[in-house]
PDB file of C-alpha atoms in Angstrom:
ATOM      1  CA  UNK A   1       0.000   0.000   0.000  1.00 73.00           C
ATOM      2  CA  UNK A   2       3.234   1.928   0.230  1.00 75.00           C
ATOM      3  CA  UNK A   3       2.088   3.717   3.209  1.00 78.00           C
ATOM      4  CA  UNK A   4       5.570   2.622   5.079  1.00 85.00           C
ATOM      5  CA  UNK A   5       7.509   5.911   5.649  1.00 85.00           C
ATOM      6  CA  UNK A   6      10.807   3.955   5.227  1.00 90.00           C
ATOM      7  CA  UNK A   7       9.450   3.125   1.475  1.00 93.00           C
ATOM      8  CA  UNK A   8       9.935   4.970  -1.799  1.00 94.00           C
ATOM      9  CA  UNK A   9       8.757   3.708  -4.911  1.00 95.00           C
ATOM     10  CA  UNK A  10       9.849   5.499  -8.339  1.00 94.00           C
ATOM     11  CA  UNK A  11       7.679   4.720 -11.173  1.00 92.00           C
ATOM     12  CA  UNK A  12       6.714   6.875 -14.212  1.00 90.00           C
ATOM     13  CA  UNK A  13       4.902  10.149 -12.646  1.00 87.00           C
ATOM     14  CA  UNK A  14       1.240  11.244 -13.511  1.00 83.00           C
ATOM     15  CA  UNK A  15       0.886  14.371 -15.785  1.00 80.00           C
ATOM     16  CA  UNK A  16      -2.074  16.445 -13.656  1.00 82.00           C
ATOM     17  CA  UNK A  17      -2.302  18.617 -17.273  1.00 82.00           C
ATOM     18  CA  UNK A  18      -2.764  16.060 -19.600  1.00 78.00           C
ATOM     19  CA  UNK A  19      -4.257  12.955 -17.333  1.00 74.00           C
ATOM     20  CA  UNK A  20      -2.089  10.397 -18.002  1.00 78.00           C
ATOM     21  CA  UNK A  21       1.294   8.834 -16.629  1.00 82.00           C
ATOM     22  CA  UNK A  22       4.438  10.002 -18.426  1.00 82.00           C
ATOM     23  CA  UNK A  23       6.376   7.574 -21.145  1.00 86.00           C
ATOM     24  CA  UNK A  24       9.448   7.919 -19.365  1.00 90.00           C
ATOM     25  CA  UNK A  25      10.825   8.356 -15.371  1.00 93.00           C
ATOM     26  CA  UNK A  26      12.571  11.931 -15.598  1.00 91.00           C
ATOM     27  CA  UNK A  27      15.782  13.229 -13.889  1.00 93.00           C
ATOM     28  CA  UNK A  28      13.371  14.593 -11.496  1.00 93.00           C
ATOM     29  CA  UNK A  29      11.849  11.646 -10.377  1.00 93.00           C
ATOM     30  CA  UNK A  30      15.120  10.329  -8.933  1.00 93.00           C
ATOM     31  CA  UNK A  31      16.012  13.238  -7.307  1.00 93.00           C
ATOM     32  CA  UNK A  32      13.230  12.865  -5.637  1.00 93.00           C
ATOM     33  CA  UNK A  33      14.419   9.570  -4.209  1.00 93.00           C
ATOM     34  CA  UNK A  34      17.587  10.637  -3.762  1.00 90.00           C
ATOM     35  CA  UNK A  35      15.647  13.236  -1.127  1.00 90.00           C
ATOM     36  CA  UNK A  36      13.653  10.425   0.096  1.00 91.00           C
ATOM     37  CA  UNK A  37      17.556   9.074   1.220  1.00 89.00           C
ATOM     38  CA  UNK A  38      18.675  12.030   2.787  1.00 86.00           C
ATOM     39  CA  UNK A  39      16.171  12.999   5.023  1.00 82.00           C
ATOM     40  CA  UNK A  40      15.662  11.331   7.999  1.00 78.00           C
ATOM     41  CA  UNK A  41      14.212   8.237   8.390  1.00 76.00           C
ATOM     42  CA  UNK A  42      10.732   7.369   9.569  1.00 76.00           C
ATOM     43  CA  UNK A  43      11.834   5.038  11.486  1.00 78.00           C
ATOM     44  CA  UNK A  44      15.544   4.760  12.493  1.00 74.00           C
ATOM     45  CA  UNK A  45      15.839   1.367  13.637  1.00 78.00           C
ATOM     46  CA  UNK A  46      14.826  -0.480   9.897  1.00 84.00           C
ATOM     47  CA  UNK A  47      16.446   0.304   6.434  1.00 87.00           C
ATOM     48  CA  UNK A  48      15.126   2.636   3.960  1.00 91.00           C
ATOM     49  CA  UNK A  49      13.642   0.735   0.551  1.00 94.00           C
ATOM     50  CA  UNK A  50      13.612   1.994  -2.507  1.00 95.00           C
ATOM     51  CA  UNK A  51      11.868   0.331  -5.575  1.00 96.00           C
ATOM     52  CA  UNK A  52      12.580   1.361  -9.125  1.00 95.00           C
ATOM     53  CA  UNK A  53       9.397  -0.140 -11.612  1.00 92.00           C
ATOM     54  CA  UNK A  54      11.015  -0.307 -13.611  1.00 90.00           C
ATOM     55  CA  UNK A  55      14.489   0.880 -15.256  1.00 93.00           C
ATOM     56  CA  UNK A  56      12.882   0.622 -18.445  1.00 91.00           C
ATOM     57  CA  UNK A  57      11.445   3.449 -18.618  1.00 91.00           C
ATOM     58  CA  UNK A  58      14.174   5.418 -16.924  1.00 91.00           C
ATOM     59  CA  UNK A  59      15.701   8.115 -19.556  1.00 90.00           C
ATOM     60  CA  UNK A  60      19.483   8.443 -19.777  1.00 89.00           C
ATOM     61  CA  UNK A  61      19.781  11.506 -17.763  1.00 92.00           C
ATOM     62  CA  UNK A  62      17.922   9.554 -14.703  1.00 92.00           C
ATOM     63  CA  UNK A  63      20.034   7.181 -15.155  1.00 92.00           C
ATOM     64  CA  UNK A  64      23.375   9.212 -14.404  1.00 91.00           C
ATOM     65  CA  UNK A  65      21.546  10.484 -11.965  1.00 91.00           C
ATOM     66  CA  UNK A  66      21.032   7.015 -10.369  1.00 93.00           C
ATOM     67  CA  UNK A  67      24.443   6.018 -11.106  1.00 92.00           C
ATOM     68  CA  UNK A  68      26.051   8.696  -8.521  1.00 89.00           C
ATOM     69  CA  UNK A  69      23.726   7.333  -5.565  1.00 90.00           C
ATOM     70  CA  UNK A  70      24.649   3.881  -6.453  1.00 92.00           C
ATOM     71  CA  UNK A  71      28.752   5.005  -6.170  1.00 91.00           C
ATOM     72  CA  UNK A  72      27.609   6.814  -2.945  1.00 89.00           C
ATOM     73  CA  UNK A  73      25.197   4.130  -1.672  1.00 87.00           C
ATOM     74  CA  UNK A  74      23.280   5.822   1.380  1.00 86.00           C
ATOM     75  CA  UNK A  75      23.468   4.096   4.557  1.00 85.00           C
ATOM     76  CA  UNK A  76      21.142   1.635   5.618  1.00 87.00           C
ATOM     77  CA  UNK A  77      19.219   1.724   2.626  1.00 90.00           C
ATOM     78  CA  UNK A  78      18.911  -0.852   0.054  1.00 93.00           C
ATOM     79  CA  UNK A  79      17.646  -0.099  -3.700  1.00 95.00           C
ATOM     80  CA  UNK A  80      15.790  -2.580  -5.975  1.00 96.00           C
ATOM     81  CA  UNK A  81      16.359  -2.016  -9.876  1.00 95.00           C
ATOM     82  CA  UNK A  82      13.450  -4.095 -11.650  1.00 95.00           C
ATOM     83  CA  UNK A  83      14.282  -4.575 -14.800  1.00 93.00           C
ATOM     84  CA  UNK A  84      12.566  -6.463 -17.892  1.00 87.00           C
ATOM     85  CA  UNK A  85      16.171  -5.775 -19.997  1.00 86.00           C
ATOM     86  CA  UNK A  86      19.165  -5.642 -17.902  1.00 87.00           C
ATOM     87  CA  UNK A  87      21.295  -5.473 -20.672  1.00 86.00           C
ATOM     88  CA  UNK A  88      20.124  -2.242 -22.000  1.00 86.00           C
ATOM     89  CA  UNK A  89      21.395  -1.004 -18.653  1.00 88.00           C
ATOM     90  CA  UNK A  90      24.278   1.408 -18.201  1.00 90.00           C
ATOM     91  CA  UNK A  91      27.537  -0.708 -17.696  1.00 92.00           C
ATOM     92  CA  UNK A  92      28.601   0.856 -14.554  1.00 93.00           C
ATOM     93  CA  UNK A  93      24.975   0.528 -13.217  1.00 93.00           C
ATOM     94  CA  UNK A  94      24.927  -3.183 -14.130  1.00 92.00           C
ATOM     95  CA  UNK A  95      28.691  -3.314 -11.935  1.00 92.00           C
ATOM     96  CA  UNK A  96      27.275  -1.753  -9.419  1.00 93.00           C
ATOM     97  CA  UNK A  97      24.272  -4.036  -8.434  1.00 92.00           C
ATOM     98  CA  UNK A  98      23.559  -8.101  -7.458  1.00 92.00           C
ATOM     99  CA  UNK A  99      21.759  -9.305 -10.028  1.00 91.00           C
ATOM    100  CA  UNK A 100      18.614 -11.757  -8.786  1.00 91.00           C
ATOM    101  CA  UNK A 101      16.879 -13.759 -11.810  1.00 87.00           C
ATOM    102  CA  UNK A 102      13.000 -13.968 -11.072  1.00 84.00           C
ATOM    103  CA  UNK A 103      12.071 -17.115 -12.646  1.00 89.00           C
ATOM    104  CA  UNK A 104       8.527 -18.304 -12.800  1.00 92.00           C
ATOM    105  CA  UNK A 105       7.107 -20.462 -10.455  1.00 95.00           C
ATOM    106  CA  UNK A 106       6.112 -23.889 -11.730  1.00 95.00           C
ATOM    107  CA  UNK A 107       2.404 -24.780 -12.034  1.00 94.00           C
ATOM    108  CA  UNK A 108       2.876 -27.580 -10.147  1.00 95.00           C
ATOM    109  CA  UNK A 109       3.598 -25.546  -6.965  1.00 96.00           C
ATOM    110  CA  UNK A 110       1.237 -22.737  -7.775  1.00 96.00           C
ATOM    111  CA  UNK A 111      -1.500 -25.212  -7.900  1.00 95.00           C
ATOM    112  CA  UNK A 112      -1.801 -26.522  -4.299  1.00 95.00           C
ATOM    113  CA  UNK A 113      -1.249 -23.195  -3.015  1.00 96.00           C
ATOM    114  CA  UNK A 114      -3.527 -21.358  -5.196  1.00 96.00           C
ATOM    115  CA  UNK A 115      -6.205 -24.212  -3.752  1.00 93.00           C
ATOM    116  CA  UNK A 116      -5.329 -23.146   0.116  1.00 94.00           C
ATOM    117  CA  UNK A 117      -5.879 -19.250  -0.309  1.00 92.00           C
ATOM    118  CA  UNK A 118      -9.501 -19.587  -2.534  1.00 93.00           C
ATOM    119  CA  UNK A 119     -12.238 -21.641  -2.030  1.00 92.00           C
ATOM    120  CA  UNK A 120     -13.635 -21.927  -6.057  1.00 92.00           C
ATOM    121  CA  UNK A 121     -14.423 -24.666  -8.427  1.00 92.00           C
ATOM    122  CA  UNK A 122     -11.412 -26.522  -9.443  1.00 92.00           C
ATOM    123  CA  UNK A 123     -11.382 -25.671 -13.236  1.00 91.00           C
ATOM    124  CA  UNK A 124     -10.923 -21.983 -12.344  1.00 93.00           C
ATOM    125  CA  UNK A 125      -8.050 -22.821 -10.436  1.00 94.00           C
ATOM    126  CA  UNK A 126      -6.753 -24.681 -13.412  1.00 93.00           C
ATOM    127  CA  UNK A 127      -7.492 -22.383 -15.889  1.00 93.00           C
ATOM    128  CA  UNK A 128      -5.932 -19.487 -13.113  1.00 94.00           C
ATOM    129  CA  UNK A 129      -3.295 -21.005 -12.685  1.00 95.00           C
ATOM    130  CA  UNK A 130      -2.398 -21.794 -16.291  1.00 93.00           C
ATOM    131  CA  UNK A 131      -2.964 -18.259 -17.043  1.00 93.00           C
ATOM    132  CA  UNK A 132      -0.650 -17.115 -14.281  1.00 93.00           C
ATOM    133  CA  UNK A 133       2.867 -16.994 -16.169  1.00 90.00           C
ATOM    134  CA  UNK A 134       4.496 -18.479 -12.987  1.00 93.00           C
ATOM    135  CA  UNK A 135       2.897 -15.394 -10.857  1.00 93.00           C
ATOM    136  CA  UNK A 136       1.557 -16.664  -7.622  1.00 94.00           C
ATOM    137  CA  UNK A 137      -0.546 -13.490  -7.031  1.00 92.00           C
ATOM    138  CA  UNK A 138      -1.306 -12.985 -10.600  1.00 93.00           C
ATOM    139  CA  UNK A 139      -3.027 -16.491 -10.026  1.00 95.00           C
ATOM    140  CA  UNK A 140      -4.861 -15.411  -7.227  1.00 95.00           C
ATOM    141  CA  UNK A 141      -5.878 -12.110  -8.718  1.00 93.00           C
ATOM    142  CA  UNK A 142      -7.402 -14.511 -11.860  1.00 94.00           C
ATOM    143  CA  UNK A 143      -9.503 -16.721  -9.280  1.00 94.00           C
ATOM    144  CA  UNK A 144     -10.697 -13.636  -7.223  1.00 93.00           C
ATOM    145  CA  UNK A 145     -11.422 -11.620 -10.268  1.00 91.00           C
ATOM    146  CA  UNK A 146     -13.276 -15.020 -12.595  1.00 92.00           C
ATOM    147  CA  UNK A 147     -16.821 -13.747 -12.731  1.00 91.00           C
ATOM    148  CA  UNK A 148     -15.371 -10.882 -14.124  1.00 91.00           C
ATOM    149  CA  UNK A 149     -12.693 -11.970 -16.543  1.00 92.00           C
ATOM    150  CA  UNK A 150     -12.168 -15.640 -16.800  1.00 92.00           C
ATOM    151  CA  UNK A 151     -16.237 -16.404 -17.076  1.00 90.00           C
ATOM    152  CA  UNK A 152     -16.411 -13.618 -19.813  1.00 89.00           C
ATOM    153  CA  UNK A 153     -13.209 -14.389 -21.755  1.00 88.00           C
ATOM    154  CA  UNK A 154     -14.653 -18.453 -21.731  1.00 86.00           C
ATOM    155  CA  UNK A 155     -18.050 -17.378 -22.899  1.00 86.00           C
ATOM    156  CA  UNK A 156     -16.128 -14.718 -26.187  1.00 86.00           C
ATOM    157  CA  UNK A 157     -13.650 -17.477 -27.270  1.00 83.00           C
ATOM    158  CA  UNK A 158     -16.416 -20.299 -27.549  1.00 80.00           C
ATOM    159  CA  UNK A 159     -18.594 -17.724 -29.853  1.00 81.00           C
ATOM    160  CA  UNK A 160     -15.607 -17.061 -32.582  1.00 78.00           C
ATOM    161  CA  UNK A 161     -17.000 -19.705 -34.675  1.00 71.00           C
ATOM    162  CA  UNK A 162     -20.336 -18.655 -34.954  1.00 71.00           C
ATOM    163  CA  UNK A 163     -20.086 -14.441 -35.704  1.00 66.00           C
ATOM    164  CA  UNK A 164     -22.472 -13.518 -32.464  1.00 67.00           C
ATOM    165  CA  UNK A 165     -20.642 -10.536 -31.765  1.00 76.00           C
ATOM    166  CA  UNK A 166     -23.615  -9.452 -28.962  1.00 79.00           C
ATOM    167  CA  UNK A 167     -22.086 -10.192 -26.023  1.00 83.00           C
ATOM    168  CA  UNK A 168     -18.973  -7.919 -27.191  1.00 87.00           C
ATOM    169  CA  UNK A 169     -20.557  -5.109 -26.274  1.00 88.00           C
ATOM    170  CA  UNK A 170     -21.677  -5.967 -22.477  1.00 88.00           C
ATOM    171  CA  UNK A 171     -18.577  -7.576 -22.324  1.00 89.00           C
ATOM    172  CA  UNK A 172     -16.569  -3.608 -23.343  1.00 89.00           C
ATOM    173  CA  UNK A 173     -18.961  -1.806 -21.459  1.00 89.00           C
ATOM    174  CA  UNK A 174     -18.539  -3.540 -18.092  1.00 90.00           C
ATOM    175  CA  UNK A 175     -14.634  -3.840 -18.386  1.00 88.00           C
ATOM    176  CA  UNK A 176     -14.247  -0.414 -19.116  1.00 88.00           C
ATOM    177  CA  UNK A 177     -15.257   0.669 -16.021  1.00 88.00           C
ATOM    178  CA  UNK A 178     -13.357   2.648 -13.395  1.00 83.00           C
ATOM    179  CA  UNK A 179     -13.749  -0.070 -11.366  1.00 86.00           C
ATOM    180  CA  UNK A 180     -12.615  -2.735 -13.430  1.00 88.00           C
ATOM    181  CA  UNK A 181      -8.911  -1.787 -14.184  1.00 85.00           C
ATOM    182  CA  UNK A 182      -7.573  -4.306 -12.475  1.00 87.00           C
ATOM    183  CA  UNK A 183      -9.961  -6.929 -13.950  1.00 90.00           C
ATOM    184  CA  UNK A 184      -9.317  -5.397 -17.727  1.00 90.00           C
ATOM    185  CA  UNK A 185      -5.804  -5.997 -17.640  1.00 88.00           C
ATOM    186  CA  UNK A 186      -6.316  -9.260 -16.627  1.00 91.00           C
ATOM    187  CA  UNK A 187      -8.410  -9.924 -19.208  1.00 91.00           C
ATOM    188  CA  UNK A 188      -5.633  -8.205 -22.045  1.00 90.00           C
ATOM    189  CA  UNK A 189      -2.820 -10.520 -20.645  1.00 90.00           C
ATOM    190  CA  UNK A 190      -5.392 -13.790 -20.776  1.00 91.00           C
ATOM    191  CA  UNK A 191      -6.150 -13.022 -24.201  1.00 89.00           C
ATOM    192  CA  UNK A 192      -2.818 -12.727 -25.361  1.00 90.00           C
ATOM    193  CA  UNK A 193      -1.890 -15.600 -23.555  1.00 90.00           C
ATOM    194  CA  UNK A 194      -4.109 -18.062 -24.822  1.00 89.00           C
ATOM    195  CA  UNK A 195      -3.254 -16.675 -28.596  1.00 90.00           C
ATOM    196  CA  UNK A 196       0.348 -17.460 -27.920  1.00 90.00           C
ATOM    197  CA  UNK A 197      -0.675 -20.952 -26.588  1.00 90.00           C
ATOM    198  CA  UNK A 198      -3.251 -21.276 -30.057  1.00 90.00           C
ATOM    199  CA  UNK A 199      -0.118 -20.234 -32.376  1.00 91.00           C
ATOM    200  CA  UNK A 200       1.892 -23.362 -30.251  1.00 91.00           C
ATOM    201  CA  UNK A 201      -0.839 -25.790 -30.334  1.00 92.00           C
ATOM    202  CA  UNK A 202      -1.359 -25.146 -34.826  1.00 90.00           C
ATOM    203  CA  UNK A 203       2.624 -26.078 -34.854  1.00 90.00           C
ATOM    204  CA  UNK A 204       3.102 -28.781 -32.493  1.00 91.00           C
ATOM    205  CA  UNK A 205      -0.896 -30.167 -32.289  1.00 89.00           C
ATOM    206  CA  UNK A 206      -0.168 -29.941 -27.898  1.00 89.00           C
ATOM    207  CA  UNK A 207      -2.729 -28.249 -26.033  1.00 88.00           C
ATOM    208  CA  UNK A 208      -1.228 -26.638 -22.976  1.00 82.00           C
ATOM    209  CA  UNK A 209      -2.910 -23.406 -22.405  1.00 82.00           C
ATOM    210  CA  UNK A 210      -6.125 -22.599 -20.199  1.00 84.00           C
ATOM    211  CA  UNK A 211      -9.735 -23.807 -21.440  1.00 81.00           C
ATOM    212  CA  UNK A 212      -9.772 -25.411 -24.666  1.00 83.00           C
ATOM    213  CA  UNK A 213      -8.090 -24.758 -28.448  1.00 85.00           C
ATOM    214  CA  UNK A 214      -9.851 -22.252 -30.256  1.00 81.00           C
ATOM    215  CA  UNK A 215     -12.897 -23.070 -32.195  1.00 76.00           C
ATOM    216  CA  UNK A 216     -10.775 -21.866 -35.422  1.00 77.00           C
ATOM    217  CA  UNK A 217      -8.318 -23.501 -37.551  1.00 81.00           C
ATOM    218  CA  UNK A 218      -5.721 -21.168 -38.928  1.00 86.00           C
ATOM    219  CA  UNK A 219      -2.236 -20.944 -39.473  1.00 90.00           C
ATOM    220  CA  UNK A 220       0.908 -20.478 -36.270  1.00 91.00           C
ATOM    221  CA  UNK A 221       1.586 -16.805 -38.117  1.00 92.00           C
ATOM    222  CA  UNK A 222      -2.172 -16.270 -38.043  1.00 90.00           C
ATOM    223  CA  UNK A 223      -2.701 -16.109 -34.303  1.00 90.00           C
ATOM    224  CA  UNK A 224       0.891 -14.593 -33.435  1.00 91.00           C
ATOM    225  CA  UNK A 225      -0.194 -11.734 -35.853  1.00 90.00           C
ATOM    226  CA  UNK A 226      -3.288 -11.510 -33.239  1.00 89.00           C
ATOM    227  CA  UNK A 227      -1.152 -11.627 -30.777  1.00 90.00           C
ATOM    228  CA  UNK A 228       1.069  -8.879 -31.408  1.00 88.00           C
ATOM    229  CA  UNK A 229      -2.014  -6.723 -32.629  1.00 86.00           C
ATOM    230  CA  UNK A 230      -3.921  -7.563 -28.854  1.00 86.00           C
ATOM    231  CA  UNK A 231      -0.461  -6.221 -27.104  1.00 84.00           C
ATOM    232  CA  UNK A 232      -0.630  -2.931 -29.513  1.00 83.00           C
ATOM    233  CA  UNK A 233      -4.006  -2.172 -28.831  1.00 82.00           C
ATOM    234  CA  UNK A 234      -3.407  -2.524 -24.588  1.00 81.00           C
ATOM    235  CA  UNK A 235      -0.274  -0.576 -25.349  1.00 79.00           C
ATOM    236  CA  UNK A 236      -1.987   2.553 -27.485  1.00 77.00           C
ATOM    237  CA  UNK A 237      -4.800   2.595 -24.728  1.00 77.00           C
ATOM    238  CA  UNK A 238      -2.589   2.926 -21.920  1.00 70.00           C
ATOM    239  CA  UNK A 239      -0.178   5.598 -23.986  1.00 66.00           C
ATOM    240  CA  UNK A 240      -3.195   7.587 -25.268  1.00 65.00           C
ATOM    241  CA  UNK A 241      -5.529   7.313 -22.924  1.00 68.00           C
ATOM    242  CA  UNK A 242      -8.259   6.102 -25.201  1.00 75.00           C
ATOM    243  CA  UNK A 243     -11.798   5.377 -24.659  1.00 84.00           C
ATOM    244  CA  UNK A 244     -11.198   1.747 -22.902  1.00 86.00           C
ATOM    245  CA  UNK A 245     -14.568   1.065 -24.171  1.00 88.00           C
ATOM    246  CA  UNK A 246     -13.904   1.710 -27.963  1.00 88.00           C
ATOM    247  CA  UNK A 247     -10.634  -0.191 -27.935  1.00 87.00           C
ATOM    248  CA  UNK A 248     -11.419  -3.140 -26.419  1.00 88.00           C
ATOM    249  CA  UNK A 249     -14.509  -3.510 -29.040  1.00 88.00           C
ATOM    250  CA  UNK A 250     -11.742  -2.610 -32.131  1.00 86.00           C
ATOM    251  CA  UNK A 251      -9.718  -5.218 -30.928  1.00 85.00           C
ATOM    252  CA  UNK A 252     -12.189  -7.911 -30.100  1.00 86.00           C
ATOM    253  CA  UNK A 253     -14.030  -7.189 -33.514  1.00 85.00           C
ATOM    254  CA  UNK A 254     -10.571  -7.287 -35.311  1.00 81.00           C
ATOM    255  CA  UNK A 255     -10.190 -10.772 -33.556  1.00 81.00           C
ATOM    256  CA  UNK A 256     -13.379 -12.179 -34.742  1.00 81.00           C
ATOM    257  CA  UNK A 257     -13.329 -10.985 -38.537  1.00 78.00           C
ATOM    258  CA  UNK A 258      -9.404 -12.371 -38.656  1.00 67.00           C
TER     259      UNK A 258
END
């Protein structure tokens, strides 16, 4: 909840003028943190955190900027670099930190534990878990959230075959809700996902992905050309701050006239 006063977290910042977060983490931003280091602490017994989500979208000059606290590390304080391309990295960042590889967690053990936090039917933990990428909470978040994405997303991908294109629209209107962010993202990822798994399954004829293969027969380059068109559209409506409503029903229409 980041309400610890010993925690700073440095993600992109809002933009108050144009109502939407900022494609990059400034200079700024990390001056900010490097603030947050030298006042004092909240609490002077226990370390000061920082958390950096994520260095990707750090610009060069925040990076030089990060590179002189990390030759001057602050005491007691311990900074976390997430990063989705550590090689892009500045060299004398990269020397400077302890690299930890998060690796997914197998199915296998998300499964049992997945079936002592929720009490649901077992196919939703299945299909939850197998939707998960190796993410323990991402799991969860799936099983807590499967009226509202998993239940809809079953009901879509049965009707490809048959053009009803009705339920698109309740479908849009109700995940583009304030409400629903959370449950809308879900739902981008679990679509993407289970095109990836429909492009595997037309190559090798192995089903591994959540629910069942798609009603469709088509082509490997067929559904990883959906695929890469589902990520655009999530990325242009979280860049542009587009109607939610009127992107997810271009992208869902593009997916049944492919």
């Amino acid at each position: 909840a980041q309400g610890h006063g010993n925690l700073f977290v440095l993600r992109r910042p809002y933009d108050e003028k144009t109502k939407r977060f900022k494609t990059e983490i400034p200079v700024a931003a990390v001056r900010e943190m490097n603030a947050f280091f030298e006042n004092t602490p909240a609490e002077d017994k226990l370390p000061r955190i920082a958390i950096i989500d994520c260095m990707d979208d750090m610009n060069r000059n925040a990076e030089n900027a990060l590179l002189k606290t990390l030759e001057e590390p602050p005491k007691d304080a311990l900074i976390l670099l997430l990063a989705n391309s550590p090689g892009r990295l500045l060299p004398t960042i990269r020397s400077r930190c302890m690299l930890m590889q998060l690796r997914p967690v197998p199915e296998a053990e998300i499964l049992p534990w997945l079936g002592a936090h929720i009490d649901t039917a077992p196919n939703v933990i299945d299909a939850a878990v197998k939707l998960s990428r190796g993410g323990p909470g991402k799991a969860l978040a799936l099983a807590q959230n499967a009226d509202e994405v998993l239940g809809p997303l079953t009901r879509f991908l049965s009707s490809l075959n048959r053009g009803d294109s009705s339920f698109d629209q309740t479908m849009a209107g109700r995940l583009s809700l304030k409400d629903q962010a959370a449950s809308r993202a879900l739902f981008w990822d679990c679509l993407q996902d289970i095109l990836k798994s429909q492009a595997l399954f037309s190559v090798t004829g192995e089903w591994t992905g959540a629910f069942k293969p798609l009603p469709v027969s088509k082509p490997a380059e067929h559904w990883m050309g959906l695929w890469a068109k589902m990520g655009e559209w999530q990325r242009v409506e979280d860049a542009i701050n587009m109607d939610k409503k009127t992107v997810m029903l271009t992208a869902l229409s593009e997916l049944r006239a492919a």
